[in-house]
Amino acid sequence: MKGVGPAKESILVNELGIRTLEDLLYYFPFRYVDRSKIYSIGEVAEEMPFVQLKGKLSNLQTLGTGSSTRLSVQLIDDAAQIELIWFAGIKWVREKLVYGKEYIVFGRPTLFNGRYSISHPEIEMVDPDKEVLTNIKLQPFYNSSEKLKRKGLDSKGIAKIIHSVVSRINGDLIENLPPILIHQYNFLSREAAIKAIHFPEDLLVLENARKRLKFEELFFIQLLLLKQKQLRIEKVQGYVFSKVGHLFNGFYANQLPFLLTEAQKKVVREIRADMATGKQMNRLLQGDVGSGKTLVALLGMLLALDNGFQACIMAPTEILAQQHFVSINSFLHGMDIKIDLLTGSTKTKKRREIHAELMSGALQILVGTHALIEDSVRFNKLGLAVIDEQHRFGVAQRAKLWKKELLLPHVLVMTATPIPRTLAMTLYGDLDYSVIDELPPGRKSIKTSHFYDKDRLKVFGFMRRQIAEGRQVYVVYPLIKESESLDLKDLEDGYESIVRDFPRPKYQVSILHGKMKAADKEFEMKRFVKGETQIMVSTTVIEVGVNVANASVMVIENAERFGLSQLHQLRGRVGRGADQSFCLLMSSYKLTSDGKKRLQTMVQTTDGFEIAEVDLKLRGPGDMYGTQQSGILDLKIADISKDEKILKFAREKAIQLLEIDPNLSLAENRQTSIAIQKLQNSKQNWIEIS
Ligand code: ADP
Ligand code: MG
């Protein structure tokens, strides 16, 4: 390519993975600036995602010290001014800026204490001669990096080489969507879309190009996932659990202390159907905190036992494993079933006994932690493996559990971190997927309110009244050590102030944080569980799933520092007993708009899925659930937090296409088939359960 010598070539390969012209054409702009529109500073408003402004600079100054040093300068036009701020690269920026010259500034305005500012704007001296692509109204912006910039590949440099390719293609890009879809839905051709995505004539054609390319991307992913699922169903044999025997039926008839919810029944039916087919079940079960997943898993395990198999359930922490063990034992009380618990702290003698009984098949249900995946653990005939709190276990770890088995056992993975449907569809499109979307009846919804720090005395008063009624209280802090840059209240300060306001011996206060010794943690936790202390001051180390039914108040300090799913998990620690429960969110006055939205969401709803949707919108998918590593969300143009409709449509069309042409062997689908092959080669590590 003209304009791309060896230096640029190697940086394109190494930094962006661009090896071919096609790769280059699929390096899309992340935004466009309408260079015909310049706002006056007085017009800046909160709902503007980005603005382009023009003005002169004044009052350049360096503020703050140490890690909070920042550079501040005012941009002034005829009527108003706005602050521009840099937290990094200060020296470089400072040297570049000149008073008295006109600048074009581009960035995202934020409102703080009633005034607008723009952090790290793009700023450029007005110089009409330097404009590279002057006749282009919508200027594309490409992601670049320091390394790329040093080789002349800043956004404009990238635009230039892409422009030289785009201007040369003329009927060269082969259509890769099935022609029938193009006709039916009036999609732009591939070539027209690629041209328009880089250098759109106007907003309308840009919109059409985006629609086409988003569809293309999601459609291929769905096709690939669906084909993988097809393959798994065809190839992977599973045990057939044909019998519903006396354990399942006996439990259902005699032991069940309450009626199953409709949602639980539905999932039990789905699991039963799976396990009867002769194919291996690979099912993800989602259900909010307290929705009763354990019981559903237990019914599945009884089915395994009825068919002469063993079952196990693996939990991420010792406390959780113990709780499962206790509750499963009480559910199965009086039934002739051999259950045991294996964790890191199981004594050697007991451990040997468990190993032997597992091998002989005498032990039917094993509950445990990571200890279950040790090499010495061998089952006689493992039929169902249940994994609780899925996100804490890696794929490889899980696979270890059954690598020694003849056939793969059925697998049920449970998670209480609600994943929005769109995300689940993308991440787990090749798995079976169940949801318990209903809580058992009679649960009182937790009342949530937001307080500012100055209302602390009110909050303490409320805590006192609840404790007087016999309840217990959690107070949770985001950090252990005071951080220099962030004005966070230190856990220990908080503990001392609570001890001052809740003096001994009338009140007893526990403290728990990650830096404590395991034995001390256990001691403090036990005191709280037994009701010997009324208040538990802690960091987020209080475990997911820990069950203290008598604790009815959750106070979350600096709540604005927590993410939504974490707030939701913490709130789930209360509301486990018969009493009305409360969650009090404490925050300072200084709230970002995201922070405000998070707290409002928590006050407005207790629905984990609704919260997950908001979370996805606020944070974007990359941050959530450690999904970055999976590579599956490494999307070029679609955004699953915003493109739910296109995703659903793409999935629908993919299903239809595979019904007509399961192997994509028809001539008209040849290019689609090639595209999917390519995609498959580039995504080796897609998430899978077993
Ligand atoms: P999670 O889905 O968070 O793991 P659990 O399985 O721990 O929830 O169930 C929470 C509580 O609800 C347990 O005490 C359990 O016995 C109870 N429970 C489960 N199903 C029902 C139901 N259908 N009706 C009433 N209580 C139920
Ligand atoms: Mg649970």
Short mmCIF file of C-alpha atoms in Angstrom, two decimals, residues 287-564:
data_model
loop_
_atom_site.label_atom_id
_atom_site.label_comp_id
_atom_site.label_asym_id
_atom_site.label_seq_id
_atom_site.Cartn_x
_atom_site.Cartn_y
_atom_site.Cartn_z
CA GLY A 287 -32.01 -16.36 39.80
CA ASP A 288 -31.89 -13.40 42.05
CA VAL A 289 -30.62 -13.67 45.62
CA GLY A 290 -33.17 -15.65 47.62
CA SER A 291 -35.09 -16.99 44.65
CA GLY A 292 -34.56 -20.59 45.79
CA LYS A 293 -31.95 -21.98 43.43
CA THR A 294 -30.59 -24.47 45.96
CA LEU A 295 -33.85 -26.34 46.13
CA VAL A 296 -34.04 -26.62 42.35
CA ALA A 297 -30.51 -27.99 42.30
CA LEU A 298 -31.41 -30.44 45.03
CA LEU A 299 -34.32 -31.80 42.99
CA GLY A 300 -31.94 -32.32 40.09
CA MET A 301 -29.54 -34.17 42.38
CA LEU A 302 -32.30 -36.46 43.63
CA LEU A 303 -33.08 -37.33 40.04
CA ALA A 304 -29.44 -38.34 39.55
CA LEU A 305 -29.61 -40.49 42.68
CA ASP A 306 -32.84 -42.11 41.54
CA ASN A 307 -31.00 -43.25 38.43
CA GLY A 308 -28.10 -44.72 40.35
CA PHE A 309 -25.70 -41.79 40.05
CA GLN A 310 -23.91 -39.51 42.49
CA ALA A 311 -24.19 -35.74 42.58
CA CYS A 312 -22.09 -32.90 43.92
CA ILE A 313 -22.46 -29.21 44.58
CA MET A 314 -19.48 -26.90 44.63
CA ALA A 315 -19.55 -23.48 46.30
CA PRO A 316 -16.91 -20.75 46.13
CA THR A 317 -16.32 -20.32 49.86
CA GLU A 318 -16.22 -22.44 52.97
CA ILE A 319 -19.03 -20.53 54.67
CA LEU A 320 -21.29 -21.05 51.68
CA ALA A 321 -20.43 -24.72 51.39
CA GLN A 322 -21.24 -25.17 55.06
CA GLN A 323 -24.56 -23.41 54.66
CA HIS A 324 -25.46 -25.60 51.69
CA PHE A 325 -24.52 -28.67 53.68
CA VAL A 326 -26.69 -27.63 56.61
CA SER A 327 -29.70 -26.71 54.48
CA ILE A 328 -29.50 -29.81 52.26
CA ASN A 329 -29.27 -31.96 55.36
CA SER A 330 -32.33 -30.38 56.85
CA PHE A 331 -34.29 -30.64 53.59
CA LEU A 332 -33.44 -34.35 53.38
CA HIS A 333 -33.90 -35.06 57.07
CA GLY A 334 -35.14 -38.58 57.67
CA MET A 335 -34.43 -39.78 54.15
CA ASP A 336 -31.94 -42.55 53.58
CA ILE A 337 -29.34 -40.57 51.68
CA LYS A 338 -25.64 -40.34 52.44
CA ILE A 339 -24.37 -36.75 52.27
CA ASP A 340 -21.04 -35.27 53.25
CA LEU A 341 -19.01 -32.07 53.25
CA LEU A 342 -15.50 -31.69 51.86
CA THR A 343 -13.62 -28.41 52.22
CA GLY A 344 -10.07 -27.22 52.72
CA SER A 345 -10.40 -27.63 56.45
CA THR A 346 -11.70 -31.19 56.41
CA LYS A 347 -9.36 -33.29 58.59
CA THR A 348 -7.21 -35.91 56.90
CA LYS A 349 -8.93 -38.88 58.47
CA LYS A 350 -12.37 -37.65 57.45
CA ARG A 351 -11.04 -36.79 54.02
CA ARG A 352 -9.82 -40.36 53.47
CA GLU A 353 -13.16 -41.70 54.56
CA ILE A 354 -14.91 -39.43 52.05
CA HIS A 355 -12.55 -40.46 49.25
CA ALA A 356 -13.22 -44.12 49.92
CA GLU A 357 -16.98 -43.71 50.09
CA LEU A 358 -17.01 -41.70 46.90
CA MET A 359 -15.11 -44.44 45.10
CA SER A 360 -17.39 -47.17 46.37
CA GLY A 361 -20.48 -45.14 45.57
CA ALA A 362 -21.76 -45.24 49.16
CA LEU A 363 -21.55 -41.46 49.39
CA GLN A 364 -24.32 -40.04 47.24
CA ILE A 365 -24.19 -36.28 47.58
CA LEU A 366 -20.96 -34.41 48.16
CA VAL A 367 -21.05 -30.73 49.11
CA GLY A 368 -17.84 -28.74 49.05
CA THR A 369 -15.49 -26.04 47.91
CA HIS A 370 -12.51 -26.10 45.56
CA ALA A 371 -11.44 -29.14 47.53
CA LEU A 372 -13.73 -31.11 45.21
CA ILE A 373 -11.46 -30.61 42.24
CA GLU A 374 -8.36 -32.03 43.82
CA ASP A 375 -6.87 -34.98 41.98
CA SER A 376 -7.48 -37.38 44.84
CA VAL A 377 -11.24 -36.88 44.60
CA ARG A 378 -12.74 -39.60 42.40
CA PHE A 379 -16.39 -40.39 42.05
CA ASN A 380 -17.83 -43.78 41.39
CA LYS A 381 -20.43 -42.45 38.99
CA LEU A 382 -20.92 -38.71 38.95
CA GLY A 383 -24.17 -37.88 37.20
CA LEU A 384 -24.77 -34.23 38.04
CA ALA A 385 -22.37 -31.47 39.04
CA VAL A 386 -23.89 -28.28 40.40
CA ILE A 387 -21.71 -25.19 40.50
CA ASP A 388 -22.90 -22.34 42.70
CA GLU A 389 -21.92 -18.74 41.99
CA GLN A 390 -20.48 -19.46 38.60
CA HIS A 391 -18.36 -16.35 38.08
CA ARG A 392 -15.91 -17.34 40.78
CA PHE A 393 -14.85 -20.52 39.05
CA GLY A 394 -12.90 -20.63 35.84
CA VAL A 395 -13.81 -22.94 33.00
CA ALA A 396 -10.64 -24.95 33.43
CA GLN A 397 -11.27 -25.40 37.13
CA ARG A 398 -14.74 -26.70 36.51
CA ALA A 399 -13.57 -29.07 33.83
CA LYS A 400 -11.15 -30.62 36.33
CA LEU A 401 -14.07 -31.88 38.31
CA TRP A 402 -15.12 -34.34 35.64
CA LYS A 403 -12.08 -34.91 33.50
CA LYS A 404 -11.74 -38.38 34.96
CA GLU A 405 -15.30 -39.36 34.14
CA LEU A 406 -16.24 -41.66 31.31
CA LEU A 407 -19.00 -39.43 30.06
CA LEU A 408 -19.42 -35.81 31.02
CA PRO A 409 -21.85 -35.46 33.89
CA HIS A 410 -24.78 -33.12 33.47
CA VAL A 411 -23.78 -29.66 34.56
CA LEU A 412 -25.90 -27.03 36.24
CA VAL A 413 -24.25 -23.69 36.84
CA MET A 414 -26.03 -21.27 39.13
CA THR A 415 -25.51 -17.59 39.46
CA ALA A 416 -27.14 -14.85 41.51
CA THR A 417 -25.55 -12.07 39.53
CA PRO A 418 -28.32 -11.25 37.14
CA ILE A 419 -27.07 -10.86 33.61
CA PRO A 420 -29.25 -8.87 31.25
CA ARG A 421 -30.88 -11.01 28.61
CA THR A 422 -28.93 -9.46 25.77
CA LEU A 423 -25.64 -10.16 27.44
CA ALA A 424 -26.63 -13.70 28.29
CA MET A 425 -27.66 -14.28 24.71
CA THR A 426 -24.29 -13.18 23.47
CA LEU A 427 -22.16 -14.77 26.14
CA TYR A 428 -24.04 -17.98 26.55
CA GLY A 429 -25.75 -18.25 23.19
CA ASP A 430 -24.57 -21.84 22.86
CA LEU A 431 -25.79 -22.93 26.29
CA ASP A 432 -29.14 -23.76 27.70
CA TYR A 433 -30.37 -21.07 29.90
CA SER A 434 -32.97 -20.98 32.70
CA VAL A 435 -34.20 -18.14 34.83
CA ILE A 436 -36.03 -18.06 38.14
CA ASP A 437 -37.70 -14.71 37.81
CA GLU A 438 -39.92 -14.85 40.85
CA LEU A 439 -39.29 -14.79 44.58
CA PRO A 440 -41.10 -17.15 46.98
CA PRO A 441 -44.34 -15.60 48.20
CA GLY A 442 -44.55 -13.60 51.39
CA ARG A 443 -41.12 -12.00 51.13
CA LYS A 444 -41.26 -8.41 52.27
CA SER A 445 -39.57 -6.15 49.80
CA ILE A 446 -36.57 -4.41 51.33
CA LYS A 447 -37.16 -0.69 51.88
CA THR A 448 -34.26 1.32 50.56
CA SER A 449 -33.52 4.99 51.24
CA HIS A 450 -30.71 7.35 50.49
CA PHE A 451 -29.20 9.62 53.17
CA TYR A 452 -26.51 12.24 53.02
CA ASP A 453 -23.71 12.03 55.56
CA LYS A 454 -25.09 14.93 57.56
CA ASP A 455 -28.14 12.82 58.44
CA ARG A 456 -26.01 10.29 60.26
CA LEU A 457 -27.70 10.95 63.61
CA LYS A 458 -31.06 10.08 62.10
CA VAL A 459 -29.58 6.86 60.78
CA PHE A 460 -28.05 6.01 64.17
CA GLY A 461 -31.44 6.69 65.79
CA PHE A 462 -33.07 4.28 63.36
CA MET A 463 -30.43 1.63 64.06
CA ARG A 464 -31.07 2.02 67.80
CA ARG A 465 -34.79 1.49 67.40
CA GLN A 466 -34.28 -1.61 65.25
CA ILE A 467 -31.79 -3.05 67.72
CA ALA A 468 -34.26 -2.35 70.55
CA GLU A 469 -36.71 -4.56 68.65
CA GLY A 470 -34.13 -7.34 68.64
CA ARG A 471 -32.77 -6.90 65.11
CA GLN A 472 -29.17 -6.81 63.94
CA VAL A 473 -27.43 -4.35 61.64
CA TYR A 474 -24.69 -4.47 58.99
CA VAL A 475 -22.60 -1.37 58.31
CA VAL A 476 -20.47 -1.81 55.19
CA TYR A 477 -17.56 0.32 53.99
CA PRO A 478 -15.94 0.31 50.57
CA LEU A 479 -12.31 0.45 51.73
CA ILE A 480 -10.13 -0.62 54.59
CA LYS A 481 -7.40 1.98 54.48
CA GLU A 482 -7.97 5.66 54.02
CA SER A 483 -7.02 6.54 50.49
CA GLU A 484 -5.07 9.71 49.88
CA SER A 485 -6.85 10.93 46.81
CA LEU A 486 -10.36 9.92 47.64
CA ASP A 487 -12.01 11.25 50.70
CA LEU A 488 -13.28 7.90 51.88
CA LYS A 489 -14.28 7.26 55.39
CA ASP A 490 -12.02 4.76 56.92
CA LEU A 491 -13.54 1.58 58.24
CA GLU A 492 -11.71 1.86 61.53
CA ASP A 493 -12.82 5.47 62.07
CA GLY A 494 -16.32 4.34 61.36
CA TYR A 495 -16.00 1.48 63.80
CA GLU A 496 -14.76 3.84 66.54
CA SER A 497 -17.53 6.31 65.98
CA ILE A 498 -20.11 3.55 66.10
CA VAL A 499 -18.63 2.18 69.31
CA ARG A 500 -18.86 5.71 70.76
CA ASP A 501 -22.52 6.04 69.83
CA PHE A 502 -23.39 2.45 70.68
CA PRO A 503 -21.47 1.97 73.95
CA ARG A 504 -20.79 -1.29 75.72
CA PRO A 505 -22.12 -3.19 77.48
CA LYS A 506 -25.53 -2.31 76.13
CA TYR A 507 -24.32 -2.80 72.57
CA GLN A 508 -21.75 -5.20 71.12
CA VAL A 509 -20.09 -4.42 67.82
CA SER A 510 -18.23 -6.83 65.50
CA ILE A 511 -15.65 -5.80 62.96
CA LEU A 512 -14.61 -7.76 59.88
CA HIS A 513 -12.21 -6.98 57.06
CA GLY A 514 -9.93 -8.67 54.60
CA LYS A 515 -6.70 -8.01 56.47
CA MET A 516 -7.79 -9.97 59.55
CA LYS A 517 -6.60 -13.50 60.26
CA ALA A 518 -8.98 -16.23 59.13
CA ALA A 519 -9.57 -17.39 62.70
CA ASP A 520 -10.43 -13.86 63.86
CA LYS A 521 -12.81 -13.42 60.96
CA GLU A 522 -14.51 -16.67 61.75
CA PHE A 523 -14.78 -15.69 65.42
CA GLU A 524 -16.36 -12.31 64.63
CA MET A 525 -18.70 -13.80 62.07
CA LYS A 526 -19.85 -16.47 64.48
CA ARG A 527 -20.56 -13.92 67.23
CA PHE A 528 -22.78 -12.04 64.81
CA VAL A 529 -24.50 -15.17 63.51
CA LYS A 530 -25.29 -16.23 67.08
CA GLY A 531 -26.69 -12.80 67.87
CA GLU A 532 -24.03 -11.96 70.45
CA THR A 533 -23.24 -8.74 68.64
CA GLN A 534 -25.88 -6.40 67.26
CA ILE A 535 -23.80 -4.52 64.75
CA MET A 536 -21.39 -5.89 62.16
CA VAL A 537 -19.04 -3.24 60.78
CA SER A 538 -17.26 -4.63 57.77
CA THR A 539 -15.93 -4.25 54.29
CA THR A 540 -17.44 -6.23 51.47
CA VAL A 541 -15.85 -9.43 52.79
CA ILE A 542 -19.21 -10.48 54.19
CA GLU A 543 -19.87 -13.28 51.83
CA VAL A 544 -22.33 -13.64 49.05
CA GLY A 545 -24.98 -15.98 50.32
CA VAL A 546 -24.29 -15.58 54.03
CA ASN A 547 -27.55 -16.01 55.82
CA VAL A 548 -28.34 -14.22 59.09
CA ALA A 549 -32.11 -14.11 59.12
CA ASN A 550 -32.26 -11.78 62.11
CA ALA A 551 -30.21 -9.03 60.42
CA SER A 552 -32.70 -6.60 58.99
CA VAL A 553 -30.74 -3.41 58.42
CA MET A 554 -27.97 -2.87 55.87
CA VAL A 555 -26.20 0.48 56.07
CA ILE A 556 -23.85 1.09 53.13
CA GLU A 557 -21.33 3.87 53.66
CA ASN A 558 -20.03 5.86 50.68
CA ALA A 559 -22.57 3.99 48.64
CA GLU A 560 -21.73 6.11 45.60
CA ARG A 561 -18.40 4.28 45.40
CA PHE A 562 -19.98 0.90 44.80
CA GLY A 563 -21.14 -0.50 41.49
CA LEU A 564 -24.78 -1.37 41.12
#
